[in-house]
Coordinates of C-alpha atoms in Angstrom, one line a residue:
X1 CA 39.2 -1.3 -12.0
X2 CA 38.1 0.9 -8.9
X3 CA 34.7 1.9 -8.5
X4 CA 33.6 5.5 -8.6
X5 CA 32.9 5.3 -4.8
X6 CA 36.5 3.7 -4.5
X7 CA 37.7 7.0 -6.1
X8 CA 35.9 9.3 -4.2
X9 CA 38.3 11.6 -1.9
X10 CA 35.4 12.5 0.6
X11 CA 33.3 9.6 1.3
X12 CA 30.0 10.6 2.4
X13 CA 29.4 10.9 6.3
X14 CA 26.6 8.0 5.9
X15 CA 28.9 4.8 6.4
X16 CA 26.4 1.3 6.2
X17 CA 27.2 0.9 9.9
X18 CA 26.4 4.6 11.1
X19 CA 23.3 4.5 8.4
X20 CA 21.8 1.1 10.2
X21 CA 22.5 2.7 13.8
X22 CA 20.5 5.7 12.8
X23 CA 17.7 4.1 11.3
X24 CA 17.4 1.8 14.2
X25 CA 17.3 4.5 16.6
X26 CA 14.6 6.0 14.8
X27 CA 12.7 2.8 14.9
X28 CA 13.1 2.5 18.3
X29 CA 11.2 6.1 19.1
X30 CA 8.5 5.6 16.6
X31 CA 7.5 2.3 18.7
X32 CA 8.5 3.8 21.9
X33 CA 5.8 6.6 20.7
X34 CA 3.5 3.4 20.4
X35 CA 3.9 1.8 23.6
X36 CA 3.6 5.2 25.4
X37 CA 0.3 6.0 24.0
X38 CA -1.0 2.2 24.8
X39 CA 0.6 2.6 28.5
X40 CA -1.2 6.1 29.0
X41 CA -4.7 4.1 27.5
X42 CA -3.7 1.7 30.5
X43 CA -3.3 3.7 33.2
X44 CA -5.1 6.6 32.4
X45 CA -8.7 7.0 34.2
X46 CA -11.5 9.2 34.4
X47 CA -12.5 11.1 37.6
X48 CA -14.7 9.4 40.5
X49 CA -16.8 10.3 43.2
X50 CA -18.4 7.6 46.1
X51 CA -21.8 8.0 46.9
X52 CA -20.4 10.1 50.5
X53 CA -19.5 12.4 47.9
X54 CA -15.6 12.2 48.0
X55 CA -14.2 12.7 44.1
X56 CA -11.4 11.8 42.9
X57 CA -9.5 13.1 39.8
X58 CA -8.7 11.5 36.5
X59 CA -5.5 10.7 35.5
X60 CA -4.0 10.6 31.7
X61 CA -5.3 11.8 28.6
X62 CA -8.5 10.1 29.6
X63 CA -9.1 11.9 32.8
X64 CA -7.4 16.0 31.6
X65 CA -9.9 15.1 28.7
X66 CA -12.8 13.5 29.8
X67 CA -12.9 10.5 27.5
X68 CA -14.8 7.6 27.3
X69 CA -13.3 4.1 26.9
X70 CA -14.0 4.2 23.6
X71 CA -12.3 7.5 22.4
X72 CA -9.7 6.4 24.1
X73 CA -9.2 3.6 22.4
X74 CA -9.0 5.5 19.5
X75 CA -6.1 7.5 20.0
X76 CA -4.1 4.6 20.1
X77 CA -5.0 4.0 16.7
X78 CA -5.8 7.1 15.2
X79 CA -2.4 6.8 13.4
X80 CA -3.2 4.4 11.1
X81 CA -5.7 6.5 9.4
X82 CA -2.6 8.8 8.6
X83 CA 0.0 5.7 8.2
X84 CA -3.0 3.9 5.2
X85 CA -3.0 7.0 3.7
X86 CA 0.1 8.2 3.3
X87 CA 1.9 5.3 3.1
X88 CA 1.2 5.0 -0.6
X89 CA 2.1 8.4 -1.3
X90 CA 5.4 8.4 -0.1
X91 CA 5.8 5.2 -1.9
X92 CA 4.8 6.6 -5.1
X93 CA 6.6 10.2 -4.7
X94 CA 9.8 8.0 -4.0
X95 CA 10.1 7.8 -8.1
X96 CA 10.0 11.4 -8.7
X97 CA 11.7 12.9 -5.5
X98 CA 14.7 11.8 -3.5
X99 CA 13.8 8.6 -1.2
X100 CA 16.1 10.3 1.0
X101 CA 14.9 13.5 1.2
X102 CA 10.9 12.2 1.4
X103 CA 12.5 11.0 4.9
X104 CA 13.2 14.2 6.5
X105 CA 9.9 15.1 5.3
X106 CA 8.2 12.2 7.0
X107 CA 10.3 12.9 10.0
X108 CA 9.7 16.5 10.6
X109 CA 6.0 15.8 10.2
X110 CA 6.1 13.3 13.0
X111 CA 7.8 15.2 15.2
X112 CA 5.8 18.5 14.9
X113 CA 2.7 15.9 15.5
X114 CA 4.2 14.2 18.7
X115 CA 4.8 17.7 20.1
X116 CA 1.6 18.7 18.9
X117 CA 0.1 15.6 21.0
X118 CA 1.9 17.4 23.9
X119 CA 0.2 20.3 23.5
X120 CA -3.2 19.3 22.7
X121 CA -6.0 20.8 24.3
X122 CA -8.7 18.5 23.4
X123 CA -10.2 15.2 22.5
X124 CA -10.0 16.4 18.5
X125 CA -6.8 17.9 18.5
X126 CA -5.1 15.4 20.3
X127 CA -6.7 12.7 17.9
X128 CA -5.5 15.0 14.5
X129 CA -1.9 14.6 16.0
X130 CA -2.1 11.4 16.3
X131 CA -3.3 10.7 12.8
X132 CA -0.4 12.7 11.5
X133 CA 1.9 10.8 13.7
X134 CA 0.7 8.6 11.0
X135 CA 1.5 10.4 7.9
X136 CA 5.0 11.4 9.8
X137 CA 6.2 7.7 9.7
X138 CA 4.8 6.3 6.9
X139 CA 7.9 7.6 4.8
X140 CA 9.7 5.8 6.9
X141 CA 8.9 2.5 7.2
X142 CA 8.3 2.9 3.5
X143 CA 11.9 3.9 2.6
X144 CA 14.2 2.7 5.6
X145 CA 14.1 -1.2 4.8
X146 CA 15.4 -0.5 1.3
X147 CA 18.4 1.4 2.0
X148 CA 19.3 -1.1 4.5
X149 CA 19.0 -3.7 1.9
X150 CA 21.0 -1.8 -0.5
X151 CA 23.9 -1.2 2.3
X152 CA 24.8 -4.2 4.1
X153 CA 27.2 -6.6 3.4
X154 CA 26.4 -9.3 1.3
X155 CA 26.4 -12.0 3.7
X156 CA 24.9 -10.2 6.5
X157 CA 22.1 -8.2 4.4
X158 CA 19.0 -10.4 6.3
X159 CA 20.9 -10.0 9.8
X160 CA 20.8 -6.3 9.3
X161 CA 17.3 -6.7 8.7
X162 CA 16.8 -8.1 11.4
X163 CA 18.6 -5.5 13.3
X164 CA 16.3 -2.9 12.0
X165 CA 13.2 -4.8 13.0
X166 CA 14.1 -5.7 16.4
X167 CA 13.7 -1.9 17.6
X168 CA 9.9 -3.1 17.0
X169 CA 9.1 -5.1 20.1
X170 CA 12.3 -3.5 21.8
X171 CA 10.3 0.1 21.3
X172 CA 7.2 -1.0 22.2
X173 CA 7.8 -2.4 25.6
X174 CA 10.1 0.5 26.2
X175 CA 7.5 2.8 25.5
X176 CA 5.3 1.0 27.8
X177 CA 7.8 1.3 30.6
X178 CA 8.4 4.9 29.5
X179 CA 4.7 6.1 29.1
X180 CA 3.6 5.2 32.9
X181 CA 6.8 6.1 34.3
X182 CA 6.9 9.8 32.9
X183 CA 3.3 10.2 33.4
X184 CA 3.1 9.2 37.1
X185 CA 6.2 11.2 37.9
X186 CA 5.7 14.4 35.9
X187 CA 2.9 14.2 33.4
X188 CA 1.5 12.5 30.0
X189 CA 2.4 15.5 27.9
X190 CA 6.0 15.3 29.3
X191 CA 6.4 11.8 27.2
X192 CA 5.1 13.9 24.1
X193 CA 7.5 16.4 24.4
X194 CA 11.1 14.2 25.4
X195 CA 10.1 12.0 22.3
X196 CA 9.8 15.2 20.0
X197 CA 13.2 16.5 21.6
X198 CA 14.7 12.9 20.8
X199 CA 13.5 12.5 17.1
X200 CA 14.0 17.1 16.3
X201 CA 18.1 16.1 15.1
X202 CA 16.9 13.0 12.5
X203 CA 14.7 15.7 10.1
X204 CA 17.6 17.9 10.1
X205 CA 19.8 15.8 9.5
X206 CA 17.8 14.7 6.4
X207 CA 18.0 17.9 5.4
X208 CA 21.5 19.2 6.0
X209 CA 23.6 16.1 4.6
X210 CA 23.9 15.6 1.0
X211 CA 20.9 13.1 -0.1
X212 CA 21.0 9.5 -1.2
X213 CA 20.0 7.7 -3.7
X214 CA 18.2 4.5 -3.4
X215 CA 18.8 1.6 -5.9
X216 CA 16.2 1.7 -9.0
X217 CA 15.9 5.1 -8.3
X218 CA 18.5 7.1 -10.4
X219 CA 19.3 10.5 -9.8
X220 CA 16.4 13.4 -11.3
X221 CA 17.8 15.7 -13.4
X222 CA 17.6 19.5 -12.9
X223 CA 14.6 20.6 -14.3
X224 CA 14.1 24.5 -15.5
X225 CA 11.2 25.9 -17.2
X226 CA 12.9 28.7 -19.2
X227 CA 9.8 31.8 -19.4
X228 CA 7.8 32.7 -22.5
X229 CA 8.5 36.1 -23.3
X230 CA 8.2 36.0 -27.2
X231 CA 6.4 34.1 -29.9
X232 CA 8.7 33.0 -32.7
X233 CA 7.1 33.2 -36.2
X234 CA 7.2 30.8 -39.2
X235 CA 9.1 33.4 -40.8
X236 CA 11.9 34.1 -37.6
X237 CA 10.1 37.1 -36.8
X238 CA 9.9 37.8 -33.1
X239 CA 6.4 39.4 -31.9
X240 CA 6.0 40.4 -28.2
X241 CA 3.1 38.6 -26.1
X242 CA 1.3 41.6 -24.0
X243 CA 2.0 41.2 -20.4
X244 CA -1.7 40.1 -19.4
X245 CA -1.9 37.6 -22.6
X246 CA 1.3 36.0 -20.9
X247 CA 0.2 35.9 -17.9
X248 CA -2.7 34.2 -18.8
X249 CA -1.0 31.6 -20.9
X250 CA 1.8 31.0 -18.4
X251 CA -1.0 30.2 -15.6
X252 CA -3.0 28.1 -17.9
X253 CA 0.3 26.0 -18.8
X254 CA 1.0 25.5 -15.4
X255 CA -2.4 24.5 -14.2
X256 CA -2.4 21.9 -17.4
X257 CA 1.3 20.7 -16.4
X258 CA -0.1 20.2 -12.9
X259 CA -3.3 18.4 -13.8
X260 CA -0.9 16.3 -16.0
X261 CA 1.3 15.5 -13.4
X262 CA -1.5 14.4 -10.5
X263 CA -2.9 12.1 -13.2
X264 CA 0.6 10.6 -14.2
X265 CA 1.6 10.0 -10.2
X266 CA -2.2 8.2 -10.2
X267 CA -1.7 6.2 -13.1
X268 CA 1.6 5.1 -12.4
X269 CA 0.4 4.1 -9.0
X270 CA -2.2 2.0 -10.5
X271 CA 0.1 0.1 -12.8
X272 CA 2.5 -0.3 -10.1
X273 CA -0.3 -1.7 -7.2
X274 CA -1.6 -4.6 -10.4
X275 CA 2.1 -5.8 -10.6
X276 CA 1.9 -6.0 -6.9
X277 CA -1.4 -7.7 -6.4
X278 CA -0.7 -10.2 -9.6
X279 CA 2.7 -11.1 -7.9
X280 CA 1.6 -14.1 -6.2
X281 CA 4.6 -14.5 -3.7
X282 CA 4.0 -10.8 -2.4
X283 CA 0.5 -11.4 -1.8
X284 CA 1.4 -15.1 -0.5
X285 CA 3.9 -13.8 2.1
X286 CA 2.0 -10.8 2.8
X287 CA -1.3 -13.1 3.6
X288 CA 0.8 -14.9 6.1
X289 CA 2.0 -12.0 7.7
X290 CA -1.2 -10.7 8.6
X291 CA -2.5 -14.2 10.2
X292 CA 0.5 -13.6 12.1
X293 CA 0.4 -9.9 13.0
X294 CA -3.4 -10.5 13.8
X295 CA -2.3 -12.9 16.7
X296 CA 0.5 -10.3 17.8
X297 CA -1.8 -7.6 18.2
X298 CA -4.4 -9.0 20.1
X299 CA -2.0 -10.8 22.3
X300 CA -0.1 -7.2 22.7
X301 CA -3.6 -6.2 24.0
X302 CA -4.9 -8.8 26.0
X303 CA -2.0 -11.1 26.9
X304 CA -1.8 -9.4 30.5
X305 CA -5.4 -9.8 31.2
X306 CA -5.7 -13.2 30.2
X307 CA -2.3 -14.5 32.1
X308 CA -3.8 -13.0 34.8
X309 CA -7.2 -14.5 34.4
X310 CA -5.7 -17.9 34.0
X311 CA -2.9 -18.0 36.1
X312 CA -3.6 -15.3 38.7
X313 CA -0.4 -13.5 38.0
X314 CA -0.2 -10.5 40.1
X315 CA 2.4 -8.8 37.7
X316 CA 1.0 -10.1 34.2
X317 CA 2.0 -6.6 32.4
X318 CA 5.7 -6.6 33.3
X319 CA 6.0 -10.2 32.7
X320 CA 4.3 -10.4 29.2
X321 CA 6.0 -7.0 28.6
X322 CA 9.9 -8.9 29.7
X323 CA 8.5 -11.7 27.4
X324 CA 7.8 -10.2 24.7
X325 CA 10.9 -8.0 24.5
X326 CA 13.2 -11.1 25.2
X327 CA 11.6 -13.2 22.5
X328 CA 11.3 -10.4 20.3
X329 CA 15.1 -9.5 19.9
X330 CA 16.3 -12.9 20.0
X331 CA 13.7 -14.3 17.6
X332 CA 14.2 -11.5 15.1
X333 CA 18.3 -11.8 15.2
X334 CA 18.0 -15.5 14.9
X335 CA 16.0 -15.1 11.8
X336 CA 18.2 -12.8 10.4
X337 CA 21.6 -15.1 11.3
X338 CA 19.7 -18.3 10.3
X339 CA 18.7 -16.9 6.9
X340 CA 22.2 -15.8 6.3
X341 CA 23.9 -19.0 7.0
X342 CA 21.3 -21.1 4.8
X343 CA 21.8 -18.4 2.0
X344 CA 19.2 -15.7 1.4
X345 CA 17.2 -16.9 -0.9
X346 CA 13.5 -16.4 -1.2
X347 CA 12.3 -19.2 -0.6
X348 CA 14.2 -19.5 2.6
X349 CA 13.4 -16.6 3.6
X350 CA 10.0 -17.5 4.2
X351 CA 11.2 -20.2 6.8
X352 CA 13.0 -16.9 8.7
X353 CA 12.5 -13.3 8.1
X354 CA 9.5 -12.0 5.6
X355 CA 10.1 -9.0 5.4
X356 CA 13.2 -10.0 3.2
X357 CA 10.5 -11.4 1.0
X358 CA 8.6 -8.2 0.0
X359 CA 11.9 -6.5 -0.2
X360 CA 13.7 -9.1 -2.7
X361 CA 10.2 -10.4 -5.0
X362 CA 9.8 -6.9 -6.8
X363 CA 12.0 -5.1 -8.7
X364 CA 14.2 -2.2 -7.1
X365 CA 11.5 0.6 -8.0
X366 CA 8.7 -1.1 -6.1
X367 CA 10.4 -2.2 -3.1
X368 CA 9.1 1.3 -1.1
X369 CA 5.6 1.0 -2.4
X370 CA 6.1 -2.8 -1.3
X371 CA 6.8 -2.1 2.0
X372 CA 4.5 0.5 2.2
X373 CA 1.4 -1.8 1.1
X374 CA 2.8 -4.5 3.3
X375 CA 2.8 -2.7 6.4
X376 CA -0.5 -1.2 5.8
X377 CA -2.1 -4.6 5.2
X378 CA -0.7 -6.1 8.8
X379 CA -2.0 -3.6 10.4
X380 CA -5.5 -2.9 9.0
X381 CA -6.5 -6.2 8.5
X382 CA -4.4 -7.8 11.7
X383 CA -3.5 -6.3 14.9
X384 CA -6.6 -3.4 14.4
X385 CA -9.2 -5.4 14.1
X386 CA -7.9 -8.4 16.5
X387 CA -8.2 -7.2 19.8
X388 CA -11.9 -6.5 19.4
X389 CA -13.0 -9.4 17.9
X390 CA -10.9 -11.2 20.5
X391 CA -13.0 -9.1 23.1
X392 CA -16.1 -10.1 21.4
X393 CA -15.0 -13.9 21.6
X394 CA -14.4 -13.8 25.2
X395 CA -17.9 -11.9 25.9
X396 CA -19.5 -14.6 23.9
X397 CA -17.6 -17.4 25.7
X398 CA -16.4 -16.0 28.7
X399 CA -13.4 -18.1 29.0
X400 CA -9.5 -16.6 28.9
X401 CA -8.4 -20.2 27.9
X402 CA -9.9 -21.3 25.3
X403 CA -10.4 -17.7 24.0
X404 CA -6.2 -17.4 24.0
X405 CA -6.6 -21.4 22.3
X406 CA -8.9 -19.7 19.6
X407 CA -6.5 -16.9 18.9
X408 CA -3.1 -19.1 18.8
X409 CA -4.7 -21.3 16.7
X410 CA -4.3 -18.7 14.4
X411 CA -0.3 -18.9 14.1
X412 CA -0.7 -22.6 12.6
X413 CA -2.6 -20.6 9.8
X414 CA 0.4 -18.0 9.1
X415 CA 2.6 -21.0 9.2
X416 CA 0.7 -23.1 6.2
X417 CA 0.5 -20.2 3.7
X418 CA 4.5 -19.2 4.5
X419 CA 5.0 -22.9 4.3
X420 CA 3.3 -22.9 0.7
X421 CA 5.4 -19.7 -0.4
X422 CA 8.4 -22.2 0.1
X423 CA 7.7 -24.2 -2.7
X424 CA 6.4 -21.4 -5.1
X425 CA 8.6 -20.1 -8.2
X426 CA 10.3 -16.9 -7.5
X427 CA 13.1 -15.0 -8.3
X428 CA 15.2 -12.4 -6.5
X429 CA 14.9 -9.2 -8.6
X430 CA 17.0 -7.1 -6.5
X431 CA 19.4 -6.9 -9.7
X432 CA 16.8 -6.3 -12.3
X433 CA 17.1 -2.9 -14.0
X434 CA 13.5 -1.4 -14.8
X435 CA 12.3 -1.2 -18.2
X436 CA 9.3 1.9 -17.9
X437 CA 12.2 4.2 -16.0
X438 CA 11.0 7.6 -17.2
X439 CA 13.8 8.9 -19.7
X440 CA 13.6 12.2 -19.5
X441 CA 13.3 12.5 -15.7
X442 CA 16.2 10.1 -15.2
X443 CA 19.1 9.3 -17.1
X444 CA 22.1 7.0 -16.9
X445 CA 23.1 4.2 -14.4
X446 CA 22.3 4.4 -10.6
X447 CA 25.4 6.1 -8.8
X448 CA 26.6 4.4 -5.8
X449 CA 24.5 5.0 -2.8
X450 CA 27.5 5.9 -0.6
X451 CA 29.7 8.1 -2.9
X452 CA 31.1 11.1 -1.8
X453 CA 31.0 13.3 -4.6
X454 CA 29.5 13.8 -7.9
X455 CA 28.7 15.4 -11.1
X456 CA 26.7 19.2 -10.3
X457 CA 24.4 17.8 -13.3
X458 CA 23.7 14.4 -10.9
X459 CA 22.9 17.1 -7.6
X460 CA 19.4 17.2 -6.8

């Protein structure tokens, strides 16, 4: 028997394959944004004058802004104040609005912000931006992952993954590449601007096409608050509420079906961050991927100034840059491919690709606070705090070698706790239907993610 979607005359515009493509362009400019605000931390400069007298003008945010090294390290951080806070939200709102729809949201919020950064004035304003940068893609990287999962082929599911993940280290050094060359040949606000102008059709387009649904999230029913004109009497009698009695009533209910409402979103986010944090493979896998992420970023940082410290390299940045973008994209896809040929299991997965772990170890509900929580761990306990405890290190030691020793050491820890994840018990719940789905918010089975057309009561 043919599936709904099979039925459907008009499939929808979102194909896997055009869905994957978009995502991964997306990626791409959120870590281009990345790498342009490191290279502009680079290359940026404040102004200088000789003892003769002769000055010379800052360049970057750092010089138009008068920064010192230390606020300007900041802004390329800022965003994850925005990205830990937000990340959970989105995550959480995912079960009462359209995972689709939270997208566009996300989306339009970063790139308002990146234009925003364009047009900053000052040190604070600039820094705000930045943190909603933050807010603007933690949708996304929340959401994106499981719709990928839900769409790719069966035997290709991790290699799409993969596909999606590669635009990390691909973005990055092309944002690197990107950020000076814009900002020596026009300006730093001119990067701002092109990546706003790049990302300004993907909110829209979130907007404009019919929403999807993601699996364990069925469709929200149309909810409508009829008004209360009249009070209906044990005895059928009808008796009119005056106007500024109703009014008050009506404003009291709302303000109680509000406070009722924050405190349900709370509570269910409570219940929902214990089963995470009592699943021990999640928090296994997750453990391992920030030993690993906190060698990544400090390396991301440092690697050019150490190569050239111990091997005199006169172009350090755009070799460790080609390095890691080579490695990056083959290393991811070979994950991905390897996974698939060994069978995606969890278990393997954790000799390959993790992310498939904290996609596939919690049921379909959880897998966008999952991600969310995950991505928020590697970078607050990781790649922030890395590079200036490596810094630390070498001041203390003042040797690139065995401070770089120090720091890969690190990767033989990632690689012990993934390698204990292999033998843990686990089971893929990417099937599993949840049992605490709100009835009368949600009814019936999930509809197919792609369909073209459905039931006005199913529209959102």
């Amino acid at each position: 028997m043919a599936s709904e979607s099979d039925q459907s005359p008009n499939p929808s515009w979102f194909t896997p394959k055009r869905l994957l493509m978009i995502f991964c362009i997306i990626n791409l400019l959120n870590y281009v944004d990345r790498g342009a605000i490191a290279s502009n931390g680079v290359n940026g400069s404040l102004a200088t004058c000789t003892d003769s007298g002769i000055c010379t003008g800052g360049s970057g945010i750092q010089g138009d802004f008068n920064l010192n090294n230390f606020q300007d390290g900041i802004l390329s951080s800022a965003f994850m104040v925005g990205l830990l806070i937000a990340s959970p939200i989105f995550a959480s709102l995912a079960k009462s609005h359209n995972p689709f729809r939270l997208i566009g949201v996300g989306l339009s919020v970063w790139t308002f912000a990146i234009a925003g950064c364009g047009s900053s004035f000052d040190f604070w304003s600039i820094a705000i931006c930045r943190m909603l940068v933050g807010v603007g893609e933690a949708s996304f990287i929340s959401l994106a992952a499981p719709f990928i999962d839900d769409h790719a082929p069966t035997a290709q599911k991790t290699a799409w993954l993969a596909t999606f993940y590669m635009c990390i280290p691909a973005g990055t050094a092309l944002g690197y590449v990107y950020g000076g060359f814009v900002g020596s040949q026009f300006n730093w606000r001119v990067a701002f601007w092109v990546e706003a102008i790049l990302m300004l059709p993907f909110p829209i387009l979130g907007f404009v096409i019919k929403p999807l649904q993601l699996k364990g999230f069925a469709p929200l029913e149309s909810k409508h608050t009829p008004s209360i004109e009249t009070n209906v009497s044990e005895t059928g009698g009808i008796s009119v509420i005056d106007d500024g009695m109703l009014a008050e009533d009506q404003a009291l209910l709302r303000g109680s079906k509000s406070t009722s409402k924050l405190w349900d979103q709370f509570t269910n986010f409570s219940k929902d961050m214990q089963e995470l944090l009592h699943d021990q493979v999640y928090v296994v896998n997750v453990l391992g991927y920030i030993a690993y992420n906190f060698v990544i970023g400090a390396y991301s940082y440092w690697g050019p100034k150490a190569g050239y410290n111990i091997y005199h390299m006169s172009n350090a940045d755009l070799l460790f840059g080609g390095v890691t973008i080579v490695c990056g994209i083959l290393g991811t896809l070979a994950g991905g491919l390897f996974l698939d040929k060994i069978s995606s299991t969890i278990s393997n997965a954790f000799k390959a690709p993790v992310n498939y772990v904290s996609l596939r170890c919690v049921k379909p509900s959880l897998r966008p606070l999952s991600m969310a929580i995950s991505t928020v761990s590697i970078h607050v306990f990781g790649d922030v705090p890395s590079s200036p405890l490596v810094g630390v290190l070498q001041d203390h030691i003042n040797d690139w070698r065995k401070t770089s020793l120090c720091l890969t050491s690190i990767f033989f820890l990632a690689a012990v706790i993934w390698f204990i994840g292999i033998f843990m018990k686990n089971v893929d719940l990417y099937d599993k239907e949840d049992e605490d789905r709100s009835v009368p918010s949600r009814r019936g089975k999930l509809t197919p993610l792609l369909e073209g057309s459905r039931d006005t009561s199913s529209e959102i």
